[in-house]
CSV table of C-alpha atoms in Angstrom, one decimal:
chain,number,residue,atom,x,y,z
H,432,THR,CA,15.5,-8.1,5.2
H,433,GLN,CA,11.9,-9.0,6.0
H,434,LEU,CA,10.0,-10.2,3.0
H,435,LEU,CA,6.4,-11.1,2.5
H,436,GLU,CA,5.8,-13.5,-0.4
H,437,GLN,CA,2.4,-13.8,-1.9
H,438,SER,CA,1.1,-16.6,-4.0
H,439,PRO,CA,-0.1,-17.1,-6.6
H,440,GLN,CA,1.0,-13.9,-8.3
H,441,PHE,CA,-2.0,-14.1,-10.7
H,442,LEU,CA,-5.2,-16.0,-10.6
H,443,SER,CA,-8.1,-16.1,-13.0
H,444,ILE,CA,-11.2,-18.1,-12.2
H,445,GLN,CA,-14.9,-18.4,-13.1
H,446,GLU,CA,-17.6,-16.7,-11.0
H,447,GLY,CA,-18.8,-19.1,-8.3
H,448,GLU,CA,-15.6,-20.9,-7.7
H,449,ASN,CA,-13.7,-20.8,-4.4
H,450,LEU,CA,-10.1,-19.7,-4.1
H,451,THR,CA,-7.3,-19.2,-1.5
H,452,VAL,CA,-4.3,-16.9,-1.7
H,453,TYR,CA,-1.3,-16.9,0.6
H,454,CYS,CA,1.0,-14.6,2.2
H,455,ASN,CA,4.2,-16.1,3.7
H,456,SER,CA,7.3,-14.9,5.5
H,457,SER,CA,10.1,-16.2,7.6
H,458,SER,CA,9.7,-13.3,10.0
H,459,VAL,CA,7.2,-12.8,12.8
H,460,PHE,CA,4.9,-9.8,12.5
H,461,SER,CA,3.0,-7.8,15.2
H,462,SER,CA,0.0,-7.8,13.0
H,463,LEU,CA,-0.9,-8.4,9.4
H,464,GLN,CA,-3.3,-6.6,7.1
H,465,TRP,CA,-5.0,-7.4,3.8
H,466,TYR,CA,-5.7,-4.6,1.4
H,467,ARG,CA,-7.5,-4.7,-2.0
H,468,GLN,CA,-6.5,-2.3,-4.8
H,469,GLU,CA,-8.5,-1.6,-7.9
H,470,PRO,CA,-7.1,-0.1,-11.1
H,471,GLY,CA,-6.4,3.6,-10.8
H,472,GLU,CA,-7.0,3.7,-7.0
H,473,GLY,CA,-5.0,3.3,-3.8
H,474,PRO,CA,-5.2,0.1,-1.7
H,475,VAL,CA,-8.2,-0.1,0.8
H,476,LEU,CA,-7.9,-2.0,4.0
H,477,LEU,CA,-10.0,-5.2,4.2
H,478,VAL,CA,-8.9,-6.6,7.6
H,479,THR,CA,-6.2,-6.6,10.3
H,480,VAL,CA,-5.3,-9.8,12.1
H,481,VAL,CA,-3.3,-9.6,15.3
H,482,THR,CA,-3.4,-12.9,17.2
H,483,GLY,CA,-1.7,-16.1,16.1
H,484,GLY,CA,-4.4,-18.5,14.8
H,485,GLU,CA,-7.0,-15.7,14.5
H,486,VAL,CA,-9.7,-16.1,11.9
H,487,LYS,CA,-11.8,-13.2,10.6
H,488,LYS,CA,-14.7,-13.2,8.2
H,489,LEU,CA,-15.9,-10.4,6.0
H,490,LYS,CA,-18.9,-11.7,4.1
H,491,ARG,CA,-17.5,-14.3,1.6
H,492,LEU,CA,-13.9,-13.5,2.6
H,493,THR,CA,-12.2,-15.5,5.3
H,494,PHE,CA,-8.8,-14.4,6.6
H,495,GLN,CA,-6.5,-16.5,8.8
H,496,PHE,CA,-3.3,-15.5,10.6
H,497,GLY,CA,-0.9,-18.4,11.1
H,498,ASP,CA,-0.2,-19.6,14.6
H,499,ALA,CA,3.3,-18.4,14.6
H,500,ARG,CA,2.3,-15.0,13.1
H,501,LYS,CA,4.5,-15.5,10.0
H,502,ASP,CA,1.9,-16.2,7.4
H,503,SER,CA,-1.7,-15.6,6.4
H,504,SER,CA,-4.3,-16.7,4.0
H,505,LEU,CA,-7.4,-15.2,2.3
H,506,HIS,CA,-10.1,-17.6,1.2
H,507,ILE,CA,-13.0,-16.4,-1.0
H,508,THR,CA,-16.1,-18.5,-1.3
H,509,ALA,CA,-18.2,-18.3,-4.4
H,510,ALA,CA,-16.1,-15.6,-6.0
H,511,GLN,CA,-17.9,-12.8,-7.9
H,512,PRO,CA,-16.7,-10.4,-10.6
H,513,GLY,CA,-16.7,-7.6,-8.0
H,514,ASP,CA,-13.9,-9.4,-6.2
H,515,THR,CA,-11.6,-8.7,-9.0
H,516,GLY,CA,-8.6,-6.7,-7.9
H,517,LEU,CA,-5.0,-6.8,-6.6
H,518,TYR,CA,-4.9,-8.3,-3.1
H,519,LEU,CA,-2.0,-7.1,-1.0
H,520,CYS,CA,-0.8,-8.4,2.4
H,521,ALA,CA,1.3,-6.2,4.7
H,522,GLY,CA,2.9,-7.0,8.0
H,523,TYR,CA,3.8,-4.5,10.7
H,524,SER,CA,7.4,-4.4,12.0
H,525,ASN,CA,9.3,-1.6,13.5
H,526,TYR,CA,6.6,1.0,12.9
H,527,GLN,CA,6.3,0.4,9.2
H,528,LEU,CA,4.3,-1.9,7.0
H,529,ILE,CA,6.2,-4.5,5.0
H,530,TRP,CA,4.3,-5.2,1.8
H,531,GLY,CA,3.9,-8.3,-0.3
H,532,ALA,CA,3.9,-8.0,-4.1
H,533,GLY,CA,0.3,-8.9,-4.4
H,534,THR,CA,-2.0,-11.4,-6.0
H,535,LYS,CA,-3.8,-10.2,-9.1
H,536,LEU,CA,-7.3,-11.8,-9.0
H,537,ILE,CA,-9.7,-11.8,-12.0
H,538,ILE,CA,-13.1,-13.3,-11.7
H,539,LYS,CA,-14.8,-14.0,-15.0
H,540,PRO,CA,-18.6,-13.8,-15.3
V,204,ASP,CA,-15.3,14.5,1.3
V,205,THR,CA,-12.1,13.0,-0.1
V,206,ALA,CA,-10.0,11.7,2.8
V,207,VAL,CA,-6.6,11.7,1.2
V,208,SER,CA,-6.1,13.7,-2.0
V,209,GLN,CA,-3.2,14.0,-4.3
V,210,THR,CA,-2.4,16.4,-7.1
V,211,PRO,CA,-1.8,15.9,-9.9
V,212,LYS,CA,-3.3,12.6,-10.9
V,213,TYR,CA,-1.1,12.3,-13.9
V,214,LEU,CA,2.3,13.9,-14.5
V,215,VAL,CA,4.3,13.6,-17.8
V,216,THR,CA,7.6,15.3,-17.9
V,217,GLN,CA,11.0,15.2,-19.5
V,218,MET,CA,14.2,13.8,-18.0
V,219,GLY,CA,16.1,16.3,-15.9
V,220,ASN,CA,13.0,18.4,-14.9
V,221,ASP,CA,12.0,19.1,-11.3
V,222,LYS,CA,8.4,18.3,-10.2
V,223,SER,CA,6.3,18.3,-7.1
V,224,ILE,CA,3.4,16.1,-6.0
V,225,LYS,CA,1.0,17.5,-3.3
V,226,CYS,CA,-0.9,15.5,-0.7
V,227,GLU,CA,-3.5,16.5,1.8
V,228,GLN,CA,-5.5,14.5,4.3
V,229,ASN,CA,-8.6,15.7,6.1
V,230,LEU,CA,-8.8,12.8,8.6
V,231,GLY,CA,-7.0,14.5,11.4
V,232,HIS,CA,-4.3,11.8,11.3
V,233,ASP,CA,-0.8,12.3,12.8
V,234,THR,CA,1.2,10.2,10.3
V,235,MET,CA,1.6,10.5,6.6
V,236,TYR,CA,3.5,8.4,4.1
V,237,TRP,CA,4.9,8.4,0.5
V,238,TYR,CA,5.0,5.1,-1.4
V,239,LYS,CA,6.2,4.2,-4.8
V,240,GLN,CA,4.5,1.5,-6.8
V,241,ASP,CA,6.4,0.1,-9.7
V,242,SER,CA,5.1,-1.6,-12.8
V,243,LYS,CA,5.0,-4.9,-11.0
V,244,LYS,CA,2.7,-3.4,-8.5
V,245,PHE,CA,5.2,-3.7,-5.6
V,246,LEU,CA,4.5,-1.0,-3.0
V,247,LYS,CA,7.7,0.4,-1.4
V,248,ILE,CA,7.7,2.9,1.5
V,249,MET,CA,9.8,6.0,0.8
V,250,PHE,CA,9.1,8.4,3.7
V,251,SER,CA,7.0,8.6,6.7
V,252,TYR,CA,6.2,11.7,8.8
V,253,ASN,CA,4.6,11.7,12.3
V,254,ASN,CA,3.5,15.1,13.5
V,255,LYS,CA,5.6,16.8,10.9
V,256,GLU,CA,8.7,15.0,11.9
V,257,LEU,CA,10.5,12.5,9.6
V,258,ILE,CA,10.4,9.0,11.1
V,259,ILE,CA,11.1,6.8,8.1
V,260,ASN,CA,13.5,7.6,5.4
V,261,GLU,CA,14.2,4.5,3.3
V,262,THR,CA,17.0,4.3,0.8
V,263,VAL,CA,15.7,6.9,-1.6
V,264,PRO,CA,17.9,9.1,-3.8
V,265,ASN,CA,18.6,12.6,-2.5
V,266,ARG,CA,16.7,13.9,-5.5
V,267,PHE,CA,13.5,13.1,-3.6
V,268,SER,CA,12.7,15.5,-0.8
V,269,PRO,CA,9.5,15.4,1.3
V,270,LYS,CA,8.1,18.5,3.0
V,271,SER,CA,5.4,18.6,5.6
V,272,PRO,CA,4.3,22.2,6.3
V,273,ASP,CA,1.7,20.9,8.7
V,274,LYS,CA,0.1,17.6,9.9
V,275,ALA,CA,-2.4,17.6,7.1
V,276,HIS,CA,0.0,18.0,4.2
V,277,LEU,CA,3.0,16.0,2.9
V,278,ASN,CA,4.4,17.1,-0.4
V,279,LEU,CA,7.1,15.3,-2.5
V,280,HIS,CA,9.6,17.2,-4.6
V,281,ILE,CA,11.7,15.4,-7.1
V,282,ASN,CA,14.8,17.0,-8.7
V,283,SER,CA,16.5,16.0,-11.9
V,284,LEU,CA,13.9,13.4,-12.9
V,285,GLU,CA,15.2,10.1,-14.4
V,286,LEU,CA,13.5,7.5,-16.5
V,287,GLY,CA,13.5,5.1,-13.5
V,288,ASP,CA,11.4,7.5,-11.5
V,289,SER,CA,8.4,6.5,-13.7
V,290,ALA,CA,5.9,4.9,-11.3
V,291,VAL,CA,2.7,5.5,-9.4
V,292,TYR,CA,3.3,7.5,-6.2
V,293,PHE,CA,0.8,7.0,-3.4
V,294,CYS,CA,0.3,9.2,-0.4
V,295,ALA,CA,-1.2,7.7,2.7
V,296,SER,CA,-2.1,8.6,6.2
V,297,SER,CA,-2.8,6.8,9.5
V,298,GLN,CA,-3.9,7.7,13.0
V,299,GLY,CA,-0.4,7.1,14.3
V,300,ILE,CA,2.6,4.9,14.1
V,301,VAL,CA,1.2,2.2,16.3
V,302,TRP,CA,1.1,-1.2,14.7
V,303,GLY,CA,-2.3,-2.3,13.4
V,304,ASN,CA,-3.4,1.2,12.4
V,305,GLU,CA,-5.2,1.3,9.0
V,306,GLN,CA,-3.5,3.3,6.3
V,307,PHE,CA,-5.7,5.4,4.1
V,308,PHE,CA,-4.4,5.9,0.6
V,309,GLY,CA,-4.8,8.6,-1.9
V,310,PRO,CA,-5.7,7.9,-5.5
V,311,GLY,CA,-2.1,7.9,-6.7
V,312,THR,CA,-0.1,10.1,-9.0
V,313,ARG,CA,1.1,8.4,-12.2
V,314,LEU,CA,4.5,9.9,-13.1
V,315,THR,CA,5.9,9.3,-16.6
V,316,VAL,CA,9.4,10.5,-17.3
V,317,LEU,CA,10.2,10.7,-21.0
């Protein structure tokens, strides 16, 4: 069974701080996606990474795919209250997305 | 303008009842999905349809039956509801089953079984 483990499960920090959340697996994925989910809504795609070692930036968010395509990280610089949400990673394998359990992030003003 | 819509948003019902959740997408996508998100926020795929054909059918009780009348709709019917069915159910769609495609999610249906 393929699993994606996300850490930490919960993170609460002050506005302006930096943070990194992780998504790890023992399996190789064709691609990996990061989604953000806000309360009462469905997840929304942030980024898709495909190539091992790939780095993508989305404003203050930096996503990295591990060289072996088994893990990924999301780094947020100078976090803002608007970054609050549940961050989910999901890896593609056999035509379906395998989802991590998410990191719940709270940014306090 | 809603891309993926679900009805109802909230559903409260008694154990043993039968209920349906409807989903529609106006994105012209070929593939639609049903997910269950439990209280710990874990998203689990239940079903996936591509061009109205069932392509993913995870280990889900027979009480759950999806129906896709056309590419734009994927409904979920649940028979004999149980307490453990309480969760948020998300419908999603994507352009196809090719890896890397973005999945667009509906707002979710919060089902509470009493």
